[in-house]
Amino acid sequence: MDVRALAALVRERRPCVVLTGAGVSTESGIPDFRSPSGLWAQFDPLEYGSVEAFRADPEKVWRFYAPRFATLTEAEPNAAHLALARLERAGLVEAVVTQNIDLLHERAGSREVVEVHGSIRTSTCPGCDARYPLAQVLELLGDQGVPRCPACGSVLKPDVVFFGELLPEGAMERATELARRAALLLVVGSALEVYPVAGLPLETVDAGGDLAIVNLGPTAFDSRATVRIDGSAGEVLAALADELLG
Ligand code: APR
Ligand code: ZN
C-alpha cells in the first residue's frame, strides 16, 4: 500500500483539498451506490433517486428512503472520517468536499465541509416552503411513515440533491474554487461517475495541481492520478494520518 508516497505528496502540497464519496461511509454501515452491493445495483436510480419520481409518487420514494434515513442517523463516523478531521486540525487538509448526505464528516470533527449534494440535516415542504430539522422529520417519519408538513400537509422532501435537480446554491462554486486552487486534490471513496462533481479532479489537474485517489476498485480518473491506492478508506487514511502525524 503506497501510503508513504501519498504522505510525501500531502506534506509537499499542504494543505490539500479532499473530495469524498459514498465509499468513505461504507465502513460506517452505509451502502454506496455503484459497487456490486451498492444501492443502484438493487434499485433503479431513476425510479427512486430522481426528482421526477419524487414528484410523481413521494410516498413510494419515502418507502425507499425511510430505511436509509434510519441507517444514516444510526451510523457513526469511521476511521476515515476521523483521520480527515485530524489532518484538518494539523493544517494538512484545507476542506472536505463531500457528495455524501450523511453528516458524518461534521460529526467526526471536520470544520470546512462543502456538501455538494445537500444533506439530511433538513427537509423542505414543496407546498409551503417550510423547512424542518432532521429530528422533527424522524418524528414525523415514525408516526406516519411518510413525513407530512405540519403546516400544510404536503409530503416533505429531504434537502438532498435528487437526479435532475440543481446542486445547492454556492456549494458547487465553492467546491470548484477549492479544486482550482488546490495543489493536491485527494479523492477518497468515489467512482467519479456523477457530474458536475466528477469534473472537479480536472479543475485541479488543468490548473497544474496533483490528483491522488484512494478507492476500492477503478475510478474514471485513475490515469490522471499521481498516486493511486486501491484500498479501504478507513485503513489507508488512518495509516496516512499516522505516517504524517505519528
Ligand atoms: N474504501 C474505499 N473505497 C470504497 C469503500 C471503502 N471502504 N467502499 C466502497 N468504495 C468505493 C466503491 O468501490 C466505489 O468505487 O467507493 C466508490 C463509491 O462510488 P459510488 O457508489 O458511485 O458513490 P459516489 O461516487 O459517492 O456517487 C456519487 O451518485 O447516486 C449519486 O448522489 C449520489 O452522491 C452520490 C453520487
Ligand atoms: Zn407545508
PDB file of C-alpha atoms and ligand atoms in Angstrom:
ATOM      1  CA  MET A   1       0.000   0.000   0.000  1.00  0.00           C
ATOM      2  CA  ASP A   2       1.656   3.263  -1.176  1.00  0.00           C
ATOM      3  CA  VAL A   3       0.810   5.343   1.888  1.00  0.00           C
ATOM      4  CA  ARG A   4       4.399   6.669   2.108  1.00  0.00           C
ATOM      5  CA  ALA A   5       4.160   8.162  -1.399  1.00  0.00           C
ATOM      6  CA  LEU A   6       0.768   9.676  -0.538  1.00  0.00           C
ATOM      7  CA  ALA A   7       2.109  11.101   2.728  1.00  0.00           C
ATOM      8  CA  ALA A   8       5.039  12.720   0.894  1.00  0.00           C
ATOM      9  CA  LEU A   9       2.629  14.305  -1.601  1.00  0.00           C
ATOM     10  CA  VAL A  10       0.294  15.573   1.156  1.00  0.00           C
ATOM     11  CA  ARG A  11       3.263  17.007   3.079  1.00  0.00           C
ATOM     12  CA  GLU A  12       4.724  18.703  -0.045  1.00  0.00           C
ATOM     13  CA  ARG A  13       1.390  20.047  -1.319  1.00  0.00           C
ATOM     14  CA  ARG A  14      -0.115  21.054   2.053  1.00  0.00           C
ATOM     15  CA  PRO A  15      -2.890  21.831   2.642  1.00  0.00           C
ATOM     16  CA  CYS A  16      -4.758  19.524   0.281  1.00  0.00           C
ATOM     17  CA  VAL A  17      -8.447  19.544  -0.623  1.00  0.00           C
ATOM     18  CA  VAL A  18     -10.275  16.246  -0.142  1.00  0.00           C
ATOM     19  CA  LEU A  19     -13.218  15.051  -2.275  1.00  0.00           C
ATOM     20  CA  THR A  20     -15.193  12.191  -0.736  1.00  0.00           C
ATOM     21  CA  GLY A  21     -17.930   9.898  -1.967  1.00  0.00           C
ATOM     22  CA  ALA A  22     -20.058   7.080  -0.583  1.00  0.00           C
ATOM     23  CA  GLY A  23     -17.003   4.817  -0.277  1.00  0.00           C
ATOM     24  CA  VAL A  24     -15.859   6.804   2.754  1.00  0.00           C
ATOM     25  CA  SER A  25     -19.057   5.874   4.642  1.00  0.00           C
ATOM     26  CA  THR A  26     -19.449   2.161   3.796  1.00  0.00           C
ATOM     27  CA  GLU A  27     -17.313   1.285   6.832  1.00  0.00           C
ATOM     28  CA  SER A  28     -19.973   3.057   8.897  1.00  0.00           C
ATOM     29  CA  GLY A  29     -22.555   0.603   7.559  1.00  0.00           C
ATOM     30  CA  ILE A  30     -23.981   2.883   4.854  1.00  0.00           C
ATOM     31  CA  PRO A  31     -24.146   1.185   1.447  1.00  0.00           C
ATOM     32  CA  ASP A  32     -22.625   3.012  -1.517  1.00  0.00           C
ATOM     33  CA  PHE A  33     -24.259   3.256  -4.939  1.00  0.00           C
ATOM     34  CA  ARG A  34     -22.144   1.660  -7.662  1.00  0.00           C
ATOM     35  CA  SER A  35     -20.107  -1.128  -6.119  1.00  0.00           C
ATOM     36  CA  PRO A  36     -21.612  -4.606  -6.685  1.00  0.00           C
ATOM     37  CA  SER A  37     -23.500  -4.428  -3.341  1.00  0.00           C
ATOM     38  CA  GLY A  38     -24.432  -0.780  -3.880  1.00  0.00           C
ATOM     39  CA  LEU A  39     -27.911   0.752  -3.811  1.00  0.00           C
ATOM     40  CA  TRP A  40     -28.163   1.307  -7.556  1.00  0.00           C
ATOM     41  CA  ALA A  41     -27.324  -2.351  -8.091  1.00  0.00           C
ATOM     42  CA  GLN A  42     -30.615  -3.183  -6.317  1.00  0.00           C
ATOM     43  CA  PHE A  43     -32.820  -0.174  -7.071  1.00  0.00           C
ATOM     44  CA  ASP A  44     -33.294   1.836 -10.259  1.00  0.00           C
ATOM     45  CA  PRO A  45     -31.930   5.352  -9.513  1.00  0.00           C
ATOM     46  CA  LEU A  46     -34.462   6.922 -11.869  1.00  0.00           C
ATOM     47  CA  GLU A  47     -37.326   5.227 -10.039  1.00  0.00           C
ATOM     48  CA  TYR A  48     -36.138   6.200  -6.536  1.00  0.00           C
ATOM     49  CA  GLY A  49     -33.428   8.852  -6.849  1.00  0.00           C
ATOM     50  CA  SER A  50     -34.863  11.300  -9.387  1.00  0.00           C
ATOM     51  CA  VAL A  51     -36.851  14.436  -8.613  1.00  0.00           C
ATOM     52  CA  GLU A  52     -39.468  13.363 -11.219  1.00  0.00           C
ATOM     53  CA  ALA A  53     -40.009  10.109  -9.309  1.00  0.00           C
ATOM     54  CA  PHE A  54     -40.357  12.070  -6.064  1.00  0.00           C
ATOM     55  CA  ARG A  55     -42.894  14.485  -7.546  1.00  0.00           C
ATOM     56  CA  ALA A  56     -44.864  11.637  -9.184  1.00  0.00           C
ATOM     57  CA  ASP A  57     -45.058   9.466  -6.068  1.00  0.00           C
ATOM     58  CA  PRO A  58     -43.413  10.950  -2.946  1.00  0.00           C
ATOM     59  CA  GLU A  59     -44.806   8.189  -0.755  1.00  0.00           C
ATOM     60  CA  LYS A  60     -43.128   5.491  -2.867  1.00  0.00           C
ATOM     61  CA  VAL A  61     -39.778   7.330  -2.712  1.00  0.00           C
ATOM     62  CA  TRP A  62     -40.103   7.732   1.065  1.00  0.00           C
ATOM     63  CA  ARG A  63     -40.772   3.997   1.409  1.00  0.00           C
ATOM     64  CA  PHE A  64     -37.320   3.602  -0.216  1.00  0.00           C
ATOM     65  CA  TYR A  65     -35.771   6.461   1.741  1.00  0.00           C
ATOM     66  CA  ALA A  66     -37.148   5.838   5.250  1.00  0.00           C
ATOM     67  CA  PRO A  67     -34.924   2.792   6.000  1.00  0.00           C
ATOM     68  CA  ARG A  68     -31.956   4.750   4.581  1.00  0.00           C
ATOM     69  CA  PHE A  69     -32.756   7.660   6.898  1.00  0.00           C
ATOM     70  CA  ALA A  70     -32.694   5.230   9.816  1.00  0.00           C
ATOM     71  CA  THR A  71     -29.306   3.805   8.725  1.00  0.00           C
ATOM     72  CA  LEU A  72     -27.897   7.302   8.190  1.00  0.00           C
ATOM     73  CA  THR A  73     -28.964   8.544  11.624  1.00  0.00           C
ATOM     74  CA  GLU A  74     -27.690   5.429  13.445  1.00  0.00           C
ATOM     75  CA  ALA A  75     -24.313   5.403  11.651  1.00  0.00           C
ATOM     76  CA  GLU A  76     -21.152   6.603  13.401  1.00  0.00           C
ATOM     77  CA  PRO A  77     -18.126   8.294  11.806  1.00  0.00           C
ATOM     78  CA  ASN A  78     -15.450   5.707  10.948  1.00  0.00           C
ATOM     79  CA  ALA A  79     -11.629   5.813  10.898  1.00  0.00           C
ATOM     80  CA  ALA A  80     -11.646   7.571   7.523  1.00  0.00           C
ATOM     81  CA  HIS A  81     -13.805  10.485   8.748  1.00  0.00           C
ATOM     82  CA  LEU A  82     -11.768  10.760  11.959  1.00  0.00           C
ATOM     83  CA  ALA A  83      -8.434  10.744  10.095  1.00  0.00           C
ATOM     84  CA  LEU A  84      -9.601  13.575   7.798  1.00  0.00           C
ATOM     85  CA  ALA A  85     -10.672  15.673  10.793  1.00  0.00           C
ATOM     86  CA  ARG A  86      -7.250  15.007  12.415  1.00  0.00           C
ATOM     87  CA  LEU A  87      -5.435  16.036   9.237  1.00  0.00           C
ATOM     88  CA  GLU A  88      -7.521  19.245   9.047  1.00  0.00           C
ATOM     89  CA  ARG A  89      -6.632  20.148  12.657  1.00  0.00           C
ATOM     90  CA  ALA A  90      -2.946  19.637  11.764  1.00  0.00           C
ATOM     91  CA  GLY A  91      -3.260  22.059   8.817  1.00  0.00           C
ATOM     92  CA  LEU A  92      -2.786  19.322   6.188  1.00  0.00           C
ATOM     93  CA  VAL A  93      -6.375  19.394   4.885  1.00  0.00           C
ATOM     94  CA  GLU A  94      -7.955  22.724   3.920  1.00  0.00           C
ATOM     95  CA  ALA A  95     -11.509  21.455   3.293  1.00  0.00           C
ATOM     96  CA  VAL A  96     -13.536  18.343   2.563  1.00  0.00           C
ATOM     97  CA  VAL A  97     -15.878  18.499  -0.440  1.00  0.00           C
ATOM     98  CA  THR A  98     -18.340  15.657   0.048  1.00  0.00           C
ATOM     99  CA  GLN A  99     -21.010  14.064  -2.144  1.00  0.00           C
ATOM    100  CA  ASN A 100     -22.349  12.336   0.961  1.00  0.00           C
ATOM    101  CA  ILE A 101     -25.521  13.455   2.726  1.00  0.00           C
ATOM    102  CA  ASP A 102     -24.868  11.600   5.995  1.00  0.00           C
ATOM    103  CA  LEU A 103     -23.309  14.430   8.105  1.00  0.00           C
ATOM    104  CA  LEU A 104     -20.516  12.035   9.199  1.00  0.00           C
ATOM    105  CA  HIS A 105     -17.634  14.393   8.313  1.00  0.00           C
ATOM    106  CA  GLU A 106     -19.089  17.110  10.513  1.00  0.00           C
ATOM    107  CA  ARG A 107     -19.809  14.618  13.316  1.00  0.00           C
ATOM    108  CA  ALA A 108     -16.176  13.402  13.072  1.00  0.00           C
ATOM    109  CA  GLY A 109     -14.987  16.973  13.709  1.00  0.00           C
ATOM    110  CA  SER A 110     -14.210  18.265  10.195  1.00  0.00           C
ATOM    111  CA  ARG A 111     -14.926  22.015  10.148  1.00  0.00           C
ATOM    112  CA  GLU A 112     -14.642  23.037   6.490  1.00  0.00           C
ATOM    113  CA  VAL A 113     -17.136  20.694   4.787  1.00  0.00           C
ATOM    114  CA  VAL A 114     -18.780  21.530   1.443  1.00  0.00           C
ATOM    115  CA  GLU A 115     -21.888  19.342   0.977  1.00  0.00           C
ATOM    116  CA  VAL A 116     -22.345  19.456  -2.806  1.00  0.00           C
ATOM    117  CA  HIS A 117     -25.294  17.022  -2.786  1.00  0.00           C
ATOM    118  CA  GLY A 118     -27.050  18.591   0.201  1.00  0.00           C
ATOM    119  CA  SER A 119     -27.723  16.586   3.355  1.00  0.00           C
ATOM    120  CA  ILE A 120     -30.395  15.060   5.596  1.00  0.00           C
ATOM    121  CA  ARG A 121     -29.875  17.975   8.066  1.00  0.00           C
ATOM    122  CA  THR A 122     -33.210  19.465   6.934  1.00  0.00           C
ATOM    123  CA  SER A 123     -36.233  18.611   4.760  1.00  0.00           C
ATOM    124  CA  THR A 124     -38.367  21.176   2.939  1.00  0.00           C
ATOM    125  CA  CYS A 125     -42.089  21.304   2.215  1.00  0.00           C
ATOM    126  CA  PRO A 126     -42.790  21.584  -1.522  1.00  0.00           C
ATOM    127  CA  GLY A 127     -46.222  23.016  -0.659  1.00  0.00           C
ATOM    128  CA  CYS A 128     -45.336  25.956   1.575  1.00  0.00           C
ATOM    129  CA  ASP A 129     -41.501  26.021   1.633  1.00  0.00           C
ATOM    130  CA  ALA A 130     -41.356  25.425   5.379  1.00  0.00           C
ATOM    131  CA  ARG A 131     -38.060  23.786   6.449  1.00  0.00           C
ATOM    132  CA  TYR A 132     -37.862  21.151   9.184  1.00  0.00           C
ATOM    133  CA  PRO A 133     -34.823  19.804  11.100  1.00  0.00           C
ATOM    134  CA  LEU A 134     -33.848  16.112  10.950  1.00  0.00           C
ATOM    135  CA  ALA A 135     -35.117  15.330  14.456  1.00  0.00           C
ATOM    136  CA  GLN A 136     -38.608  16.569  13.599  1.00  0.00           C
ATOM    137  CA  VAL A 137     -38.613  14.718  10.259  1.00  0.00           C
ATOM    138  CA  LEU A 138     -37.647  11.483  12.050  1.00  0.00           C
ATOM    139  CA  GLU A 139     -40.590  12.005  14.452  1.00  0.00           C
ATOM    140  CA  LEU A 140     -42.979  12.600  11.555  1.00  0.00           C
ATOM    141  CA  LEU A 141     -41.492   9.527   9.777  1.00  0.00           C
ATOM    142  CA  GLY A 142     -42.006   7.459  12.916  1.00  0.00           C
ATOM    143  CA  ASP A 143     -45.633   8.497  13.335  1.00  0.00           C
ATOM    144  CA  GLN A 144     -46.743   8.486   9.747  1.00  0.00           C
ATOM    145  CA  GLY A 145     -44.178   6.506   7.671  1.00  0.00           C
ATOM    146  CA  VAL A 146     -44.177   9.465   5.300  1.00  0.00           C
ATOM    147  CA  PRO A 147     -43.261  12.892   6.782  1.00  0.00           C
ATOM    148  CA  ARG A 148     -46.062  15.376   6.062  1.00  0.00           C
ATOM    149  CA  CYS A 149     -45.723  19.119   6.632  1.00  0.00           C
ATOM    150  CA  PRO A 150     -47.437  20.017   9.952  1.00  0.00           C
ATOM    151  CA  ALA A 151     -48.423  23.366   8.409  1.00  0.00           C
ATOM    152  CA  CYS A 152     -49.982  22.313   5.105  1.00  0.00           C
ATOM    153  CA  GLY A 153     -49.946  18.507   4.895  1.00  0.00           C
ATOM    154  CA  SER A 154     -47.702  18.171   1.814  1.00  0.00           C
ATOM    155  CA  VAL A 155     -45.145  15.338   1.827  1.00  0.00           C
ATOM    156  CA  LEU A 156     -41.749  16.784   2.827  1.00  0.00           C
ATOM    157  CA  LYS A 157     -38.688  16.395   0.564  1.00  0.00           C
ATOM    158  CA  PRO A 158     -35.219  15.770   2.085  1.00  0.00           C
ATOM    159  CA  ASP A 159     -32.802  18.609   1.232  1.00  0.00           C
ATOM    160  CA  VAL A 160     -30.561  16.251  -0.755  1.00  0.00           C
ATOM    161  CA  VAL A 161     -29.895  16.546  -4.491  1.00  0.00           C
ATOM    162  CA  PHE A 162     -32.015  14.122  -6.500  1.00  0.00           C
ATOM    163  CA  PHE A 163     -31.104  13.284 -10.099  1.00  0.00           C
ATOM    164  CA  GLY A 164     -32.469  16.074 -12.302  1.00  0.00           C
ATOM    165  CA  GLU A 165     -32.061  18.740  -9.599  1.00  0.00           C
ATOM    166  CA  LEU A 166     -29.676  21.664  -9.343  1.00  0.00           C
ATOM    167  CA  LEU A 167     -26.931  21.496  -6.725  1.00  0.00           C
ATOM    168  CA  PRO A 168     -27.240  23.691  -3.603  1.00  0.00           C
ATOM    169  CA  GLU A 169     -26.646  27.365  -4.319  1.00  0.00           C
ATOM    170  CA  GLY A 170     -22.979  28.224  -3.898  1.00  0.00           C
ATOM    171  CA  ALA A 171     -21.772  24.739  -2.926  1.00  0.00           C
ATOM    172  CA  MET A 172     -20.514  23.782  -6.399  1.00  0.00           C
ATOM    173  CA  GLU A 173     -18.973  27.249  -6.892  1.00  0.00           C
ATOM    174  CA  ARG A 174     -17.078  26.887  -3.597  1.00  0.00           C
ATOM    175  CA  ALA A 175     -16.020  23.314  -4.485  1.00  0.00           C
ATOM    176  CA  THR A 176     -14.799  24.413  -7.919  1.00  0.00           C
ATOM    177  CA  GLU A 177     -12.846  27.301  -6.427  1.00  0.00           C
ATOM    178  CA  LEU A 178     -11.220  24.945  -3.895  1.00  0.00           C
ATOM    179  CA  ALA A 179     -10.353  22.397  -6.628  1.00  0.00           C
ATOM    180  CA  ARG A 180      -8.921  25.086  -8.952  1.00  0.00           C
ATOM    181  CA  ARG A 181      -6.629  26.455  -6.212  1.00  0.00           C
ATOM    182  CA  ALA A 182      -5.660  23.058  -4.781  1.00  0.00           C
ATOM    183  CA  ALA A 183      -2.027  21.978  -5.150  1.00  0.00           C
ATOM    184  CA  LEU A 184      -3.386  18.493  -4.379  1.00  0.00           C
ATOM    185  CA  LEU A 185      -6.909  17.060  -4.639  1.00  0.00           C
ATOM    186  CA  LEU A 186      -7.246  13.799  -2.685  1.00  0.00           C
ATOM    187  CA  VAL A 187     -10.263  11.755  -3.845  1.00  0.00           C
ATOM    188  CA  VAL A 188     -11.495   9.122  -1.393  1.00  0.00           C
ATOM    189  CA  GLY A 189     -14.273   6.572  -1.982  1.00  0.00           C
ATOM    190  CA  SER A 190     -15.845   7.836  -5.168  1.00  0.00           C
ATOM    191  CA  ALA A 191     -16.198   6.197  -8.596  1.00  0.00           C
ATOM    192  CA  LEU A 192     -16.172   9.773 -10.003  1.00  0.00           C
ATOM    193  CA  GLU A 193     -19.089   8.983 -12.341  1.00  0.00           C
ATOM    194  CA  VAL A 194     -21.598  11.709 -11.457  1.00  0.00           C
ATOM    195  CA  TYR A 195     -21.206  15.227 -12.879  1.00  0.00           C
ATOM    196  CA  PRO A 196     -20.703  18.058 -12.189  1.00  0.00           C
ATOM    197  CA  VAL A 197     -18.757  16.818  -9.132  1.00  0.00           C
ATOM    198  CA  ALA A 198     -16.795  14.284 -11.213  1.00  0.00           C
ATOM    199  CA  GLY A 199     -15.374  17.258 -13.116  1.00  0.00           C
ATOM    200  CA  LEU A 200     -13.530  18.591 -10.040  1.00  0.00           C
ATOM    201  CA  PRO A 201     -10.359  16.456 -10.484  1.00  0.00           C
ATOM    202  CA  LEU A 202      -9.887  18.012 -13.943  1.00  0.00           C
ATOM    203  CA  GLU A 203     -10.187  21.513 -12.428  1.00  0.00           C
ATOM    204  CA  THR A 204      -7.214  20.690 -10.186  1.00  0.00           C
ATOM    205  CA  VAL A 205      -5.107  18.949 -12.855  1.00  0.00           C
ATOM    206  CA  ASP A 206      -5.807  21.591 -15.538  1.00  0.00           C
ATOM    207  CA  ALA A 207      -4.691  24.290 -13.075  1.00  0.00           C
ATOM    208  CA  GLY A 208      -1.412  22.424 -12.507  1.00  0.00           C
ATOM    209  CA  GLY A 209      -2.310  20.623  -9.286  1.00  0.00           C
ATOM    210  CA  ASP A 210      -1.824  16.958  -8.458  1.00  0.00           C
ATOM    211  CA  LEU A 211      -4.529  14.307  -8.087  1.00  0.00           C
ATOM    212  CA  ALA A 212      -4.369  11.415  -5.619  1.00  0.00           C
ATOM    213  CA  ILE A 213      -7.030   8.689  -5.378  1.00  0.00           C
ATOM    214  CA  VAL A 214      -7.841   6.231  -2.594  1.00  0.00           C
ATOM    215  CA  ASN A 215     -10.610   3.907  -3.747  1.00  0.00           C
ATOM    216  CA  LEU A 216     -11.601   0.243  -3.786  1.00  0.00           C
ATOM    217  CA  GLY A 217     -11.825  -0.506  -7.471  1.00  0.00           C
ATOM    218  CA  PRO A 218     -11.258   1.699 -10.523  1.00  0.00           C
ATOM    219  CA  THR A 219     -12.385   5.282 -10.962  1.00  0.00           C
ATOM    220  CA  ALA A 220     -12.839   7.306 -14.121  1.00  0.00           C
ATOM    221  CA  PHE A 221      -9.726   9.410 -13.364  1.00  0.00           C
ATOM    222  CA  ASP A 222      -7.146   6.819 -12.322  1.00  0.00           C
ATOM    223  CA  SER A 223      -4.920   7.613 -15.323  1.00  0.00           C
ATOM    224  CA  ARG A 224      -4.582  11.256 -14.130  1.00  0.00           C
ATOM    225  CA  ALA A 225      -3.578  10.375 -10.558  1.00  0.00           C
ATOM    226  CA  THR A 226      -0.005  10.972  -9.303  1.00  0.00           C
ATOM    227  CA  VAL A 227      -0.712   8.462  -6.515  1.00  0.00           C
ATOM    228  CA  ARG A 228      -3.454   5.833  -6.640  1.00  0.00           C
ATOM    229  CA  ILE A 229      -4.137   3.430  -3.781  1.00  0.00           C
ATOM    230  CA  ASP A 230      -6.652   0.614  -4.212  1.00  0.00           C
ATOM    231  CA  GLY A 231      -7.567   0.138  -0.576  1.00  0.00           C
ATOM    232  CA  SER A 232     -10.076   0.702   2.213  1.00  0.00           C
ATOM    233  CA  ALA A 233     -10.658   4.360   3.074  1.00  0.00           C
ATOM    234  CA  GLY A 234     -10.574   3.716   6.826  1.00  0.00           C
ATOM    235  CA  GLU A 235      -7.352   1.739   6.743  1.00  0.00           C
ATOM    236  CA  VAL A 236      -5.479   3.957   4.259  1.00  0.00           C
ATOM    237  CA  LEU A 237      -6.489   7.302   5.803  1.00  0.00           C
ATOM    238  CA  ALA A 238      -5.703   6.113   9.339  1.00  0.00           C
ATOM    239  CA  ALA A 239      -2.278   4.930   8.110  1.00  0.00           C
ATOM    240  CA  LEU A 240      -1.803   8.257   6.285  1.00  0.00           C
ATOM    241  CA  ALA A 241      -2.593  10.284   9.417  1.00  0.00           C
ATOM    242  CA  ASP A 242      -0.233   8.095  11.470  1.00  0.00           C
ATOM    243  CA  GLU A 243       2.529   8.441   8.852  1.00  0.00           C
ATOM    244  CA  LEU A 244       2.159  12.251   8.844  1.00  0.00           C
ATOM    245  CA  LEU A 245       1.317  12.945  12.481  1.00  0.00           C
ATOM    246  CA  GLY A 246       2.708   9.947  14.335  1.00  0.00           C
TER     247      GLY A 246
HETATM  248  N1  APR B   1     -12.919   2.208   0.909  1.00  0.00           N
HETATM  249  C1  APR B   1     -12.587   2.726  -0.313  1.00  0.00           C
HETATM  250  N2  APR B   1     -13.424   2.719  -1.382  1.00  0.00           N
HETATM  251  C2  APR B   1     -14.655   2.187  -1.198  1.00  0.00           C
HETATM  252  C3  APR B   1     -15.087   1.639   0.029  1.00  0.00           C
HETATM  253  C4  APR B   1     -14.155   1.662   1.118  1.00  0.00           C
HETATM  254  N3  APR B   1     -14.463   1.172   2.324  1.00  0.00           N
HETATM  255  N4  APR B   1     -16.363   1.194  -0.115  1.00  0.00           N
HETATM  256  C5  APR B   1     -16.714   1.442  -1.406  1.00  0.00           C
HETATM  257  N5  APR B   1     -15.695   2.036  -2.052  1.00  0.00           N
HETATM  258  C6  APR B   1     -15.668   2.527  -3.443  1.00  0.00           C
HETATM  259  C7  APR B   1     -16.549   1.742  -4.406  1.00  0.00           C
HETATM  260  O1  APR B   1     -15.836   0.652  -4.952  1.00  0.00           O
HETATM  261  C8  APR B   1     -16.869   2.810  -5.460  1.00  0.00           C
HETATM  262  O2  APR B   1     -15.867   2.846  -6.474  1.00  0.00           O
HETATM  263  O3  APR B   1     -16.230   3.824  -3.403  1.00  0.00           O
HETATM  264  C9  APR B   1     -16.809   4.121  -4.684  1.00  0.00           C
HETATM  265  C10 APR B   1     -18.191   4.716  -4.428  1.00  0.00           C
HETATM  266  O4  APR B   1     -18.702   5.121  -5.684  1.00  0.00           O
HETATM  267  P1  APR B   1     -20.285   5.398  -5.816  1.00  0.00           P
HETATM  268  O5  APR B   1     -21.033   4.276  -5.186  1.00  0.00           O
HETATM  269  O6  APR B   1     -20.548   5.761  -7.237  1.00  0.00           O
HETATM  270  O7  APR B   1     -20.524   6.658  -4.870  1.00  0.00           O
HETATM  271  P2  APR B   1     -20.291   8.184  -5.222  1.00  0.00           P
HETATM  272  O8  APR B   1     -19.092   8.342  -6.107  1.00  0.00           O
HETATM  273  O9  APR B   1     -20.314   8.922  -3.938  1.00  0.00           O
HETATM  274  O10 APR B   1     -21.621   8.539  -6.070  1.00  0.00           O
HETATM  275  C11 APR B   1     -21.802   9.888  -6.437  1.00  0.00           C
HETATM  276  O11 APR B   1     -24.052   9.358  -7.150  1.00  0.00           O
HETATM  277  O12 APR B   1     -26.108   8.366  -6.825  1.00  0.00           O
HETATM  278  C12 APR B   1     -25.407   9.528  -6.719  1.00  0.00           C
HETATM  279  O13 APR B   1     -25.960  11.261  -5.262  1.00  0.00           O
HETATM  280  C13 APR B   1     -25.359  10.005  -5.295  1.00  0.00           C
HETATM  281  O14 APR B   1     -23.622  11.263  -4.204  1.00  0.00           O
HETATM  282  C14 APR B   1     -23.877  10.103  -4.983  1.00  0.00           C
HETATM  283  C15 APR B   1     -23.256  10.230  -6.363  1.00  0.00           C
HETATM  284 ZN    ZN B   2     -46.094  22.847   4.037  1.00  0.00          ZN
END
